[in-house]
Coordinates of C-alpha atoms in Angstrom, one line a residue:
X272 CA -0.1 0.0 -0.1
X273 CA 2.6 2.3 0.7
X274 CA 4.5 1.2 -1.7
X275 CA 1.5 2.3 -4.1
X276 CA 1.3 5.7 -2.6
X277 CA 5.5 6.1 -3.4
X278 CA 3.8 4.9 -6.9
X279 CA 1.4 7.8 -7.5
X280 CA 4.2 10.3 -6.2
X281 CA 6.6 9.4 -9.2
X282 CA 5.3 12.0 -11.2
X283 CA 3.6 15.6 -10.4
X284 CA -0.8 15.8 -9.8
X285 CA -1.1 18.1 -12.5
X286 CA 0.7 15.5 -14.8
X287 CA -1.6 12.6 -13.8
X288 CA -4.2 14.3 -14.6
X289 CA -3.8 14.7 -18.1
X290 CA -2.3 11.3 -18.0
X291 CA -5.5 10.4 -17.5
X292 CA -7.3 12.6 -19.3
X293 CA -5.4 11.9 -22.3
X294 CA -6.2 8.0 -21.5
X295 CA -9.9 8.6 -21.7
X296 CA -9.8 10.8 -24.7
X297 CA -7.7 7.8 -26.6
X298 CA -10.3 4.8 -25.4
X299 CA -13.5 6.8 -26.3
X300 CA -11.7 6.7 -29.9
X301 CA -10.8 2.9 -29.8
X302 CA -14.6 2.3 -28.6
X303 CA -15.7 4.6 -31.5
X304 CA -13.6 2.4 -34.3
X305 CA -14.0 -1.5 -32.3
X306 CA -10.0 -0.9 -31.3
X307 CA -8.6 -2.3 -28.7
X308 CA -7.5 0.4 -25.8
X309 CA -4.7 -2.0 -23.9
X310 CA -3.1 -3.3 -25.2
X311 CA -3.0 -1.1 -28.2
X312 CA -1.3 -2.2 -31.7
X313 CA 1.2 0.5 -32.2
X314 CA -1.0 1.1 -35.5
X315 CA -4.1 2.2 -33.8
X316 CA -2.0 4.5 -31.6
X317 CA -0.3 5.9 -34.8
X318 CA -3.5 6.2 -36.4
X319 CA -4.9 8.4 -33.1
X320 CA -1.8 10.8 -33.0
X321 CA -2.5 10.9 -37.0
X322 CA -6.4 12.2 -36.0
X323 CA -5.1 14.0 -33.1
X324 CA -2.7 16.5 -36.0
X325 CA -6.2 16.5 -38.2
X326 CA -7.3 18.7 -35.1
X327 CA -4.6 21.0 -35.6
X328 CA -3.6 19.9 -31.8
X329 CA -0.1 21.3 -31.0
X330 CA 2.8 18.9 -31.4
X331 CA 3.7 19.0 -28.1
X332 CA 0.3 17.8 -26.5
X333 CA 0.4 15.0 -28.9
X334 CA 3.8 14.2 -27.6
X335 CA 2.8 14.1 -24.4
X336 CA -0.6 12.0 -25.5
X337 CA 1.7 9.5 -27.1
X338 CA 3.8 9.6 -23.8
X339 CA 0.9 9.0 -21.3
X340 CA -0.3 6.2 -24.0
X341 CA 2.7 4.6 -23.5
X342 CA 3.5 4.5 -20.1
X343 CA 0.3 3.1 -19.2
X344 CA 1.0 0.1 -20.9
X345 CA 4.4 -0.1 -19.7
X346 CA 2.7 0.4 -15.8
X347 CA 0.2 -2.5 -16.7
X348 CA 3.0 -4.7 -17.8
X349 CA 2.7 -4.1 -21.8
X350 CA 5.3 -3.4 -24.5
X351 CA 5.5 0.5 -25.4
X352 CA 3.2 0.4 -28.5
X353 CA 5.4 3.8 -29.1
X354 CA 8.5 1.7 -29.8
X355 CA 7.2 0.6 -33.0
X356 CA 9.3 2.1 -36.2
X357 CA 5.6 2.8 -37.7
X358 CA 4.1 5.4 -34.6
X359 CA 7.9 7.5 -33.9
X360 CA 7.7 8.0 -37.9
X361 CA 3.9 9.1 -37.9
X362 CA 5.1 11.6 -35.3
X363 CA 8.4 12.7 -36.9
X364 CA 5.9 13.4 -39.9
X365 CA 3.9 15.4 -38.0
X366 CA 6.4 17.6 -36.0
X367 CA 7.7 18.3 -39.5
X368 CA 4.7 19.2 -41.3
X369 CA 2.9 21.1 -38.8
X370 CA 6.2 22.3 -37.2
X371 CA 6.9 22.5 -32.9
X372 CA 6.1 26.3 -32.2
X373 CA 4.1 26.5 -29.3
X374 CA 2.2 29.1 -28.3
X375 CA 3.4 31.8 -25.7
X376 CA 2.1 33.7 -23.4
X377 CA 2.5 37.6 -23.6
X378 CA 4.9 38.9 -21.5
X379 CA 3.9 41.9 -19.0
X380 CA 6.4 44.5 -19.7
X381 CA 7.5 47.3 -16.3
X382 CA 5.4 50.0 -18.3
X383 CA 2.6 47.9 -18.3
X384 CA 2.7 46.0 -15.6
X385 CA 3.1 50.2 -13.9
X386 CA -0.6 50.7 -15.5
X387 CA -1.8 47.6 -14.2
X388 CA -1.0 48.9 -11.0
X389 CA -2.4 52.4 -10.9
X390 CA -5.8 50.6 -12.2
X391 CA -6.1 48.4 -9.7
X392 CA -8.1 50.2 -5.7
X393 CA -7.6 49.6 -2.5
X394 CA -10.3 46.9 -1.5
X395 CA -8.9 44.0 0.0
X396 CA -8.9 42.2 -3.3
X397 CA -7.1 45.0 -4.9
X398 CA -4.1 45.0 -2.7
X399 CA -4.3 41.1 -3.2
X400 CA -4.7 41.1 -6.2
X401 CA -1.1 43.8 -6.8
X402 CA 0.4 41.5 -4.4
X403 CA 0.2 38.8 -6.1
X404 CA 1.0 41.1 -9.5
X405 CA 4.0 42.4 -8.0
X406 CA 5.2 38.6 -6.2
X407 CA 4.8 36.6 -9.5
X408 CA 7.0 39.4 -11.5
X409 CA 9.5 40.2 -8.9
X410 CA 10.4 36.6 -8.6
X411 CA 9.4 35.3 -11.7
X412 CA 7.1 32.1 -10.0
X413 CA 5.0 30.2 -11.9
X414 CA 1.1 30.3 -10.8
X415 CA 1.4 27.0 -8.8
X416 CA 4.3 28.3 -6.9
X417 CA 2.3 31.4 -6.4
X418 CA -0.8 29.5 -4.9
X419 CA 0.9 27.1 -3.3
X420 CA 2.7 29.6 -0.9
X421 CA 1.5 30.4 2.5
X422 CA 2.1 33.1 4.5
X423 CA 5.3 31.8 7.0
X424 CA 7.0 31.1 3.5
X425 CA 7.8 35.0 3.1
X426 CA 10.0 36.4 5.4
X427 CA 9.9 40.2 5.7
X428 CA 13.4 42.2 6.0
X429 CA 14.4 45.7 5.8
X430 CA 16.1 44.6 1.8
X431 CA 12.7 43.0 0.9
X432 CA 10.7 39.8 1.1
X433 CA 12.3 36.2 1.1
X434 CA 10.2 34.0 -0.5
X435 CA 10.5 30.3 0.3
X436 CA 9.6 27.3 -2.2
X437 CA 9.4 23.7 -0.2
X438 CA 8.5 22.6 -3.7
X439 CA 8.3 23.8 -8.1
X440 CA 9.0 22.5 -11.2
X441 CA 12.0 22.8 -11.5
X442 CA 12.9 21.3 -7.8
X443 CA 11.0 17.5 -8.1
X444 CA 13.1 15.9 -5.2
X445 CA 11.7 19.0 -2.8
X446 CA 15.3 20.7 -1.8
X447 CA 13.4 23.9 -1.2
X448 CA 14.6 27.1 -2.8
X449 CA 15.1 30.5 -1.8
X450 CA 14.5 33.7 -3.6
X451 CA 15.0 37.5 -2.6
X452 CA 12.3 40.2 -4.1
X453 CA 14.5 43.2 -3.3
X454 CA 12.3 46.7 -2.1
X455 CA 12.1 48.8 -5.2
X456 CA 13.1 52.2 -5.9
X457 CA 9.4 53.2 -6.4
X458 CA 7.3 52.8 -3.8
X459 CA 4.5 51.9 -5.7
X460 CA 6.0 48.7 -7.7
X461 CA 7.8 47.9 -4.1
X462 CA 6.8 44.0 -3.8
X463 CA 7.7 44.3 -0.2
X464 CA 5.4 47.5 0.7
X465 CA 2.7 45.4 -1.1
X466 CA 3.3 42.7 0.7
X467 CA 2.8 44.5 3.9
X468 CA -0.4 45.5 3.0
X469 CA -1.7 42.9 1.8
X470 CA -1.1 41.0 4.9
X471 CA -2.9 44.1 7.0
X472 CA -5.9 43.3 4.7
X473 CA -5.6 40.0 6.1
X474 CA -5.1 40.9 9.6
X475 CA -8.0 43.6 9.5
X476 CA -10.2 40.4 7.8
X477 CA -9.5 38.4 10.7
X478 CA -10.3 40.2 13.6
X479 CA -13.4 40.8 11.9
X480 CA -13.8 37.0 11.3
X481 CA -12.1 36.2 15.0
X482 CA -13.6 37.1 18.5
X483 CA -11.1 36.8 21.5
X484 CA -6.9 37.1 21.6
X485 CA -6.6 34.5 18.5
X486 CA -7.8 37.6 16.5
X487 CA -4.7 39.8 16.9
X488 CA -2.4 36.7 15.6
X489 CA -0.6 37.1 12.8
X490 CA -2.2 35.7 9.6
X491 CA -1.0 32.4 8.6
X492 CA -2.1 29.6 6.1
X493 CA -2.9 30.7 2.2
X494 CA -0.8 33.5 1.5
X495 CA -3.2 33.9 -1.9
X496 CA -6.4 33.6 -1.1
X497 CA -9.9 33.0 -3.1
X498 CA -12.5 35.6 -2.9
X499 CA -16.1 35.2 -1.4
X500 CA -18.5 37.6 -2.3
X501 CA -20.6 39.4 0.4
X502 CA -23.8 41.5 -0.4
X503 CA -21.7 44.7 -0.2
X504 CA -18.3 44.2 -1.9
X505 CA -15.7 41.7 -2.3
X506 CA -14.2 40.1 0.6
X507 CA -11.0 37.3 0.8
X508 CA -12.2 34.0 2.0
X509 CA -10.0 31.7 3.8
X510 CA -9.1 28.9 0.3
X511 CA -6.1 28.9 -1.5
X512 CA -6.7 31.0 -4.6
X513 CA -6.7 28.7 -7.4
X514 CA -4.2 28.1 -10.1
X515 CA -6.7 29.0 -13.1
X516 CA -7.5 32.4 -11.0
X517 CA -4.3 33.4 -11.6
X518 CA -4.1 33.8 -15.5
X519 CA -7.9 36.1 -14.8
X520 CA -6.6 38.3 -12.4
X521 CA -3.6 39.2 -14.9
X522 CA -6.0 39.7 -17.4
X523 CA -8.6 41.3 -15.6
X524 CA -6.3 44.2 -14.4
X525 CA -4.9 44.3 -18.0
X526 CA -7.8 45.0 -18.6
X527 CA -8.5 48.0 -16.3
X528 CA -5.5 49.2 -17.4
X529 CA -6.8 49.1 -20.9
X530 CA -4.0 47.6 -22.3
X531 CA -4.6 46.6 -25.9
X532 CA -5.4 42.7 -26.8
X533 CA -6.0 41.6 -22.7
X534 CA -6.7 38.4 -23.6
X535 CA -3.0 37.5 -24.6
X536 CA -1.6 38.0 -20.8
X537 CA -1.9 35.0 -18.7
X538 CA -0.6 33.9 -15.8
X539 CA 3.0 33.1 -17.3
X540 CA 3.0 36.4 -18.9
X541 CA 4.4 37.8 -14.9
X542 CA 7.8 35.6 -15.4
X543 CA 8.2 35.8 -19.2
X544 CA 7.8 39.7 -17.9
X545 CA 10.7 39.4 -15.8
X546 CA 12.5 37.7 -17.8
X547 CA 12.0 40.3 -20.7
X548 CA 12.4 43.7 -18.7
X549 CA 15.3 42.4 -16.9
X550 CA 17.1 41.4 -20.4
X551 CA 15.9 44.5 -21.8
X552 CA 17.6 46.4 -18.8
X553 CA 20.9 45.0 -18.8
X554 CA 20.9 42.5 -16.4
X555 CA 23.2 39.0 -17.3
X556 CA 21.7 36.0 -18.0
X557 CA 23.4 34.8 -15.2
X558 CA 21.5 37.0 -12.8
X559 CA 18.1 36.3 -14.8
X560 CA 18.3 32.6 -14.6
X561 CA 18.8 32.6 -11.1
X562 CA 16.0 35.1 -10.3
X563 CA 13.7 32.8 -12.0
X564 CA 15.1 29.4 -11.3
X565 CA 15.4 27.8 -14.4
X566 CA 16.8 25.1 -15.1
X567 CA 19.3 26.4 -18.0
X568 CA 20.1 29.8 -20.3
X569 CA 18.6 27.7 -22.9
X570 CA 15.1 27.2 -20.9
X571 CA 15.3 30.8 -19.6
X572 CA 15.7 32.5 -23.2
X573 CA 12.5 30.6 -24.2
X574 CA 11.2 33.5 -21.8
X575 CA 12.5 36.6 -23.3
X576 CA 10.5 37.3 -25.5
X577 CA 10.4 39.6 -29.2
X578 CA 10.8 42.6 -27.1
X579 CA 14.3 42.2 -26.4
X580 CA 14.9 41.2 -30.0
X581 CA 15.7 44.4 -30.8
X582 CA 17.2 45.8 -27.4
X583 CA 20.4 46.9 -27.0
X584 CA 22.1 43.3 -26.8
X585 CA 20.9 43.3 -30.5
X586 CA 24.6 42.4 -32.6
X587 CA 23.7 44.2 -35.7
X588 CA 22.4 47.2 -33.4
X589 CA 26.2 47.9 -31.8
X590 CA 27.2 48.3 -35.5
X591 CA 24.2 49.6 -37.8

């Protein structure tokens, strides 16, 4: 029983959810065509990948589906169907025909971040959004990292904030990482000041909810919390913010700031915005990589969007 629990932890929960969804869709495909899903013939998998390509699925998604189906076969003691030449060649043909470019989120540049912050109010929800935007941008945090933060994970000092991540996508073995968010030169975009104001809003909310000495204790538990709608105005609940809500907050702030095409922003826009803005400001690749905890500079450079292509480090700009 314990071994089974460890087996489940071999992959991230998000990966397991994707695998389960991919397998359910593959089973439906096989049932509609009277094909056997487990164990499936390599030709069946090749046909399924072809149908996904015909539906304009991204090549990265097709690769994940192929891996999900094959790993489940392997776990059940069957040969991996993707080891057959027909499956490998079909997938290679799909990549050559449709390309491998991935859809990328639009980065939140520093000027856009300033506009988004200026459009926010002073309600508890607005203070939460301000803190989330600034912490997410300054730390280059992924959405899963933001929503997993507890109040206890953030240490405040005169120099800024020190955020402890007990686990992240790049830290699969749970060694733990620390990211420093220095005080900003401009108070309106200082993550430490935004954190202070948000924490005070959480304290005030706790005093309204709790009676007695415990009401004066510091807030604990989830840092970024979901909203609950009251009769008069929005207020914060004690529930942890959902990962999908991070992207909604970014897009809502972009709309409030009247930025063009707010639908192009997502939760990844904060991480891409840090990399792009820091690159344009002259930060070294090592500094950007360390701040965003990228495993390699190659992985990090995928986040430096088109805005940096015409920046001061463009080789042609040095001579033209």
